[in-house]
mmCIF file of C-alpha atoms in Angstrom:
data_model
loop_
_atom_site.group_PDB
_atom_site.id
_atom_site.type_symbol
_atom_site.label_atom_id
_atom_site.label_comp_id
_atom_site.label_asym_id
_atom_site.label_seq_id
_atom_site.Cartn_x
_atom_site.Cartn_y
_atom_site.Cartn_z
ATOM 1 C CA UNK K 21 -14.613 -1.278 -17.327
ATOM 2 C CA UNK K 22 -10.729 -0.234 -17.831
ATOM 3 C CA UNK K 23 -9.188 1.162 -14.555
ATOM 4 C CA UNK K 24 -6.936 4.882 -15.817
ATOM 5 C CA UNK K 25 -4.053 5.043 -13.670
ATOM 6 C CA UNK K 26 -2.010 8.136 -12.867
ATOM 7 C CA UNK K 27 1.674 7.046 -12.156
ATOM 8 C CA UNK K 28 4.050 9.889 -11.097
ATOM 9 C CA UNK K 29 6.869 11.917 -9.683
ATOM 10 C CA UNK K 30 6.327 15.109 -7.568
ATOM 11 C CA UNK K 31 7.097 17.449 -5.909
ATOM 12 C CA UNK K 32 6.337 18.992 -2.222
ATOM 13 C CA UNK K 33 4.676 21.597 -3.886
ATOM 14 C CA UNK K 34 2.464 19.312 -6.610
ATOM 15 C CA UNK K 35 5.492 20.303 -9.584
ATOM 16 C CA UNK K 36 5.643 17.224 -11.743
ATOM 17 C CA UNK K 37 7.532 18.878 -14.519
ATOM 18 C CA UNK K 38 10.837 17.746 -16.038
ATOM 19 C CA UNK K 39 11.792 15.383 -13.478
ATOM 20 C CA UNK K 40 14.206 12.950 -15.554
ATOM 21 C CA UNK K 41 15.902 15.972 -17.131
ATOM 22 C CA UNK K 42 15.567 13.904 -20.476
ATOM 23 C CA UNK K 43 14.919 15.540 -23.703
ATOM 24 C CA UNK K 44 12.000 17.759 -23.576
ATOM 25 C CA UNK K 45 12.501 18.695 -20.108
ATOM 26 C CA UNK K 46 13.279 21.942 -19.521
ATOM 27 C CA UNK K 47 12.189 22.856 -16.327
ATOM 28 C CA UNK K 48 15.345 24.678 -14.487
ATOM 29 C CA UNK K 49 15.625 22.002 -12.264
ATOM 30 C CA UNK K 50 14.830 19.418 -14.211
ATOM 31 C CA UNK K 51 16.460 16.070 -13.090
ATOM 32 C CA UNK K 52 15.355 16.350 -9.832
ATOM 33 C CA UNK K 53 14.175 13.108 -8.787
ATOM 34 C CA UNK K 54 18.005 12.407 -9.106
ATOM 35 C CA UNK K 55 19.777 15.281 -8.248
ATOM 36 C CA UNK K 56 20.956 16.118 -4.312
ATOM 37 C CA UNK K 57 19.285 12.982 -2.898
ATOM 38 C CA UNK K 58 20.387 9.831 -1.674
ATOM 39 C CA UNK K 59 19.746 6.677 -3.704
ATOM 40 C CA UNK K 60 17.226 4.005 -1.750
ATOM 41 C CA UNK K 61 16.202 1.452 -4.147
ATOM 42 C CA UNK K 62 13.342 0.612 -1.860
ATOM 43 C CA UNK K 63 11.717 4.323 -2.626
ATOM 44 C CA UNK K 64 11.094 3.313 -6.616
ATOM 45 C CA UNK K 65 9.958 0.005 -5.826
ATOM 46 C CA UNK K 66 6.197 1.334 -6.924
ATOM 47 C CA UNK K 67 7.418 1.681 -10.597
ATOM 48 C CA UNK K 68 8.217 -2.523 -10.772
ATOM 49 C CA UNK K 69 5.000 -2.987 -8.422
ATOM 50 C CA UNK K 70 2.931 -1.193 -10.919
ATOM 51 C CA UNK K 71 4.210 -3.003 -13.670
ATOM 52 C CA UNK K 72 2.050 -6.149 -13.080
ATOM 53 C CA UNK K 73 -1.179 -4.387 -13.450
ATOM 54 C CA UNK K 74 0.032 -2.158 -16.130
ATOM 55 C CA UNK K 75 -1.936 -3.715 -19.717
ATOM 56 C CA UNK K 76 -1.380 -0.353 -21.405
ATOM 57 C CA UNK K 77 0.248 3.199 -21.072
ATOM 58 C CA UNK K 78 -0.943 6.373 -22.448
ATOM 59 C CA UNK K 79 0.609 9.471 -22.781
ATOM 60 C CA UNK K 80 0.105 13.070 -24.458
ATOM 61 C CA UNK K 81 1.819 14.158 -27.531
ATOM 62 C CA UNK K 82 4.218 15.522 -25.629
ATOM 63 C CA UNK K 83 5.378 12.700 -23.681
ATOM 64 C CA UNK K 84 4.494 9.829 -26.610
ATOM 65 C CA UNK K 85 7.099 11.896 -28.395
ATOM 66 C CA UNK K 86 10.111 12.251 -26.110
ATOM 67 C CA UNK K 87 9.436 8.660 -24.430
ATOM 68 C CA UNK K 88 9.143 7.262 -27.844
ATOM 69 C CA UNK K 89 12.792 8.645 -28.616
ATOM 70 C CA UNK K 90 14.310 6.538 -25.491
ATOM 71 C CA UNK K 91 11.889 3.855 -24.312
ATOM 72 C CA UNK K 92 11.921 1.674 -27.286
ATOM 73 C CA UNK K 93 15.686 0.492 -27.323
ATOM 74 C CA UNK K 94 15.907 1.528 -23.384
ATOM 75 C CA UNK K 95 16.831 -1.967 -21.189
ATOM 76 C CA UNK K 96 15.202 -0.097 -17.670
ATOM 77 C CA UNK K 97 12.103 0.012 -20.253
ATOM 78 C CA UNK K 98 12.227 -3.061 -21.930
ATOM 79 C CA UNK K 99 8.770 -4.347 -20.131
ATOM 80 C CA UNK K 100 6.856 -1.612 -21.804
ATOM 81 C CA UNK K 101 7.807 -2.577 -25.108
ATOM 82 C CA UNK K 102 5.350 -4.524 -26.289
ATOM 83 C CA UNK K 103 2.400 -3.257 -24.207
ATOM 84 C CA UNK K 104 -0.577 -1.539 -26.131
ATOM 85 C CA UNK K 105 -0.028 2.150 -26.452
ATOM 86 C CA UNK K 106 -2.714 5.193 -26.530
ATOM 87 C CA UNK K 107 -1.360 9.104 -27.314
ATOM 88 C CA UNK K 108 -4.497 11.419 -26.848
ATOM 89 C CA UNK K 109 -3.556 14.386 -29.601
ATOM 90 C CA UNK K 110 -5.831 16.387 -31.649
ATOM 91 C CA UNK K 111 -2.641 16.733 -33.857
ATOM 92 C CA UNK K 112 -0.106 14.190 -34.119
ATOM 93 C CA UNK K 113 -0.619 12.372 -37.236
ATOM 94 C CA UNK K 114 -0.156 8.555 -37.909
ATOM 95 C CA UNK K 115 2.599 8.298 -39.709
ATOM 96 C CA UNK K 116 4.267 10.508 -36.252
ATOM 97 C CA UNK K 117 4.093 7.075 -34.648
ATOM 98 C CA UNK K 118 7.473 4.901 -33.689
ATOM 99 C CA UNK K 119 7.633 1.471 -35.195
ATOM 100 C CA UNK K 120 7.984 -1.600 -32.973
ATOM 101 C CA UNK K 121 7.338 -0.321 -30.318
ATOM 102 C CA UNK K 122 3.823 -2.308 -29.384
ATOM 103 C CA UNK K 123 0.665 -1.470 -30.564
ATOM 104 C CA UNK K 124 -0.142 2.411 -30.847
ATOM 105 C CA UNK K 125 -4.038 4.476 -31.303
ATOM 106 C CA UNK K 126 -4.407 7.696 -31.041
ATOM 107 C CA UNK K 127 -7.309 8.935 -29.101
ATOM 108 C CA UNK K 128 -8.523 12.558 -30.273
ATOM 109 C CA UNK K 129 -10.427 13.798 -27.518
ATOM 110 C CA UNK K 130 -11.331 13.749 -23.596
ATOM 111 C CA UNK K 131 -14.715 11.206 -24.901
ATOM 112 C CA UNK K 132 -12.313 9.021 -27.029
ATOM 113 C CA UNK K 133 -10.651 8.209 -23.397
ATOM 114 C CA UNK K 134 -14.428 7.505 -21.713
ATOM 115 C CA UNK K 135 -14.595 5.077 -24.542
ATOM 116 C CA UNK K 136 -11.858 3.379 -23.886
ATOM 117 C CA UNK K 137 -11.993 3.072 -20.696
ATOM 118 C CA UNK K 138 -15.848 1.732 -21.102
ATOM 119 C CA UNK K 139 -13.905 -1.686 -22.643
ATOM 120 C CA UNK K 140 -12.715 -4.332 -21.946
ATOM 121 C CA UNK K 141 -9.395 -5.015 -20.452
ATOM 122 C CA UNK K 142 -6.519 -4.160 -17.272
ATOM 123 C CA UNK K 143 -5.747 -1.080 -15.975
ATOM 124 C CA UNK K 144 -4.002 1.983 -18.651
ATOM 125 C CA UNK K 145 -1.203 3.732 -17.005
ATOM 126 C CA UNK K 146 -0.564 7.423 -18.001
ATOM 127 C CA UNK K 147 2.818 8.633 -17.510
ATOM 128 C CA UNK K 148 4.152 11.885 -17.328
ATOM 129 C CA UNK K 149 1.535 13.816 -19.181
ATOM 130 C CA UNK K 150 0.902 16.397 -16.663
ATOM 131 C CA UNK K 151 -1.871 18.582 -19.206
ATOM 132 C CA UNK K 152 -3.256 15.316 -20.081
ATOM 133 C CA UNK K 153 -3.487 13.943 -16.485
ATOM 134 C CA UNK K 154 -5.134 17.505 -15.655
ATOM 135 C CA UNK K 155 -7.588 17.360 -18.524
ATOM 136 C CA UNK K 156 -8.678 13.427 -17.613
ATOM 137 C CA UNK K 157 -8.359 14.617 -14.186
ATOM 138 C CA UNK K 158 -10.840 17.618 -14.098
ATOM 139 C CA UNK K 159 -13.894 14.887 -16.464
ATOM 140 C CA UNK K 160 -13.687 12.698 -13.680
ATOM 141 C CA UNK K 161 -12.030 9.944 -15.608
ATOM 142 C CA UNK K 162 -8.894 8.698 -13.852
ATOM 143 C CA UNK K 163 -9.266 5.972 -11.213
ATOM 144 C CA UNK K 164 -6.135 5.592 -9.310
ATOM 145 C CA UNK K 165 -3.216 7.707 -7.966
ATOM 146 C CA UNK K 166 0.747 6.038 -7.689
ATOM 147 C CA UNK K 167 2.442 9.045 -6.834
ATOM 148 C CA UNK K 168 6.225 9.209 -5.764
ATOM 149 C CA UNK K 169 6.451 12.656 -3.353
ATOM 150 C CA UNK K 170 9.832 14.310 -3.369
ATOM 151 C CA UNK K 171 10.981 16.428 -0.498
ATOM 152 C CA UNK K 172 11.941 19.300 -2.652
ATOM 153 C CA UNK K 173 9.989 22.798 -3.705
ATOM 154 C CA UNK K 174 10.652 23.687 -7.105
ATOM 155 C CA UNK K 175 8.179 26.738 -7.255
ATOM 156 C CA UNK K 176 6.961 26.530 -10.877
ATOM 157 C CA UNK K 177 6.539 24.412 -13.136
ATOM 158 C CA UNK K 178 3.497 22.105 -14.394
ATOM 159 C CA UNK K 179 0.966 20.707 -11.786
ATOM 160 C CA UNK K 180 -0.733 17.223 -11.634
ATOM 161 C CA UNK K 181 -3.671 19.249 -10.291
ATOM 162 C CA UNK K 182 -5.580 22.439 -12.449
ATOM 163 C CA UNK K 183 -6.803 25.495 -10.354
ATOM 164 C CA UNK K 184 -10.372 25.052 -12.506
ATOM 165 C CA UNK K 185 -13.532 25.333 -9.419
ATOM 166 C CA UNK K 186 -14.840 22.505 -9.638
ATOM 167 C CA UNK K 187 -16.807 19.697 -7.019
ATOM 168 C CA UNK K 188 -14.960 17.826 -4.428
ATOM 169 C CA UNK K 189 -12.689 14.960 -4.997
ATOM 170 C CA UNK K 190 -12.231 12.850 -2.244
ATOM 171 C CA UNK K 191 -9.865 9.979 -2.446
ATOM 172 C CA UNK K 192 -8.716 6.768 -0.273
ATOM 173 C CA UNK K 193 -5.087 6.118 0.687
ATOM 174 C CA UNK K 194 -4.247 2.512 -0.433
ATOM 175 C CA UNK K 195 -1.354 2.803 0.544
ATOM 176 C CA UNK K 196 1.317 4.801 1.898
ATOM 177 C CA UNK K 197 5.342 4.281 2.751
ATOM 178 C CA UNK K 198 8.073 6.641 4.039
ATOM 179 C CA UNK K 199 12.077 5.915 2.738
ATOM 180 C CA UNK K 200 15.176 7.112 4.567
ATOM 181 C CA UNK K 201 15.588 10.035 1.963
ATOM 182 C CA UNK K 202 12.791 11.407 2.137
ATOM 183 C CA UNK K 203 10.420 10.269 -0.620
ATOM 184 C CA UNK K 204 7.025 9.079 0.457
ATOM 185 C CA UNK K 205 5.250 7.055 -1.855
ATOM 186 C CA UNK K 206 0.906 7.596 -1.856
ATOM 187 C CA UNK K 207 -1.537 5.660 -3.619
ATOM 188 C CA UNK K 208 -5.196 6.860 -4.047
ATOM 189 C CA UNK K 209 -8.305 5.731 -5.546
ATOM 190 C CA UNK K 210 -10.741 8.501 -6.460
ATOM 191 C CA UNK K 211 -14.197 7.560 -4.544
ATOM 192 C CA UNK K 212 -16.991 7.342 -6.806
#
């Protein structure tokens, strides 16, 4: 069975929209992982970390299409290149899919993920994705938290987390760190 990672920046209050500031993000404060705090290259140290166990990403429509403008020809990406690639869209259409840049399905539905993750192989990392990540969230179907906490409140924007009433999650810290700026870095795994 395939472990489905969440890997992510966020928020005090659980915002994990627009946090590059790239294209497609247009959350008024978007950019904020970079904006008004102090640089500690320890703090991202989880994103190279996660990189050996990382066989595959995934990504909504949404985020396949502004990480496939960047990522491909991107150097600080250039380890994600080649890696196997899965966009779950009900809409995007084949021929919407960037050339060489590694292996690319499209998954259709919530069940199309299940399957996948039924397989063989490593661990699929989503990234970014926020509807997606609350949609595999709320069937039960991701595995594994890397989250990157951000002392800031933005006040709106998309959540990790949906407000849908449903049962009890309980999760187990892995592992936990505190940096000098601020940013605390948590890493669950969803009890089963």
């Amino acid at each position: 069975m395939r472990k489905l990672v969440y890997t992510g920046f966020m928020s005090l209050d659980g915002v994990v929209d627009s946090p590059g500031g790239g294209p497609g993000e247009e959350h008024r404060s978007g950019g904020w992982v970079f904006k008004d705090l102090e640089f500690v290259e320890e703090a991202w140290s989880l994103k190279g970390e996660e990189l050996a166990d990382t066989t595959a990403l995934m990504f909504g429509r949404r985020s396949y299409e502004a990480f496939a403008s960047v990522w491909p020809g991107s150097e600080d990406h250039a380890d994600y290149r080649d890696l196997p690639k899965y966009v779950v869209s009900s809409t995007l259409s084949e021929d919407a899919l960037v050339d060489g840049w590694g292996p690319t399905t499209i998954l259709r539905s919530t069940e199309d993920v299940a399957a996948l993750k039924e397989g063989e192989g490593g661990s699929v990392f989503i990234h970014g994705s926020a509807e997606l990540a609350r949609r595999l969230s709320d069937a039960g179907l991701i595995d594994q938290y890397n989250l990157l906490m951000f002392p800031v409140l933005l006040g709106a924007g998309k959540s990790l987390f949906g407000r849908a009433d449903r049962d009890k999650q309980m999760l187990a810290l892995r592992e936990s760190a505190t940096y000098s700026n601020g940013i605390a870095k948590l890493v669950y795994d969803v009890r089963r």
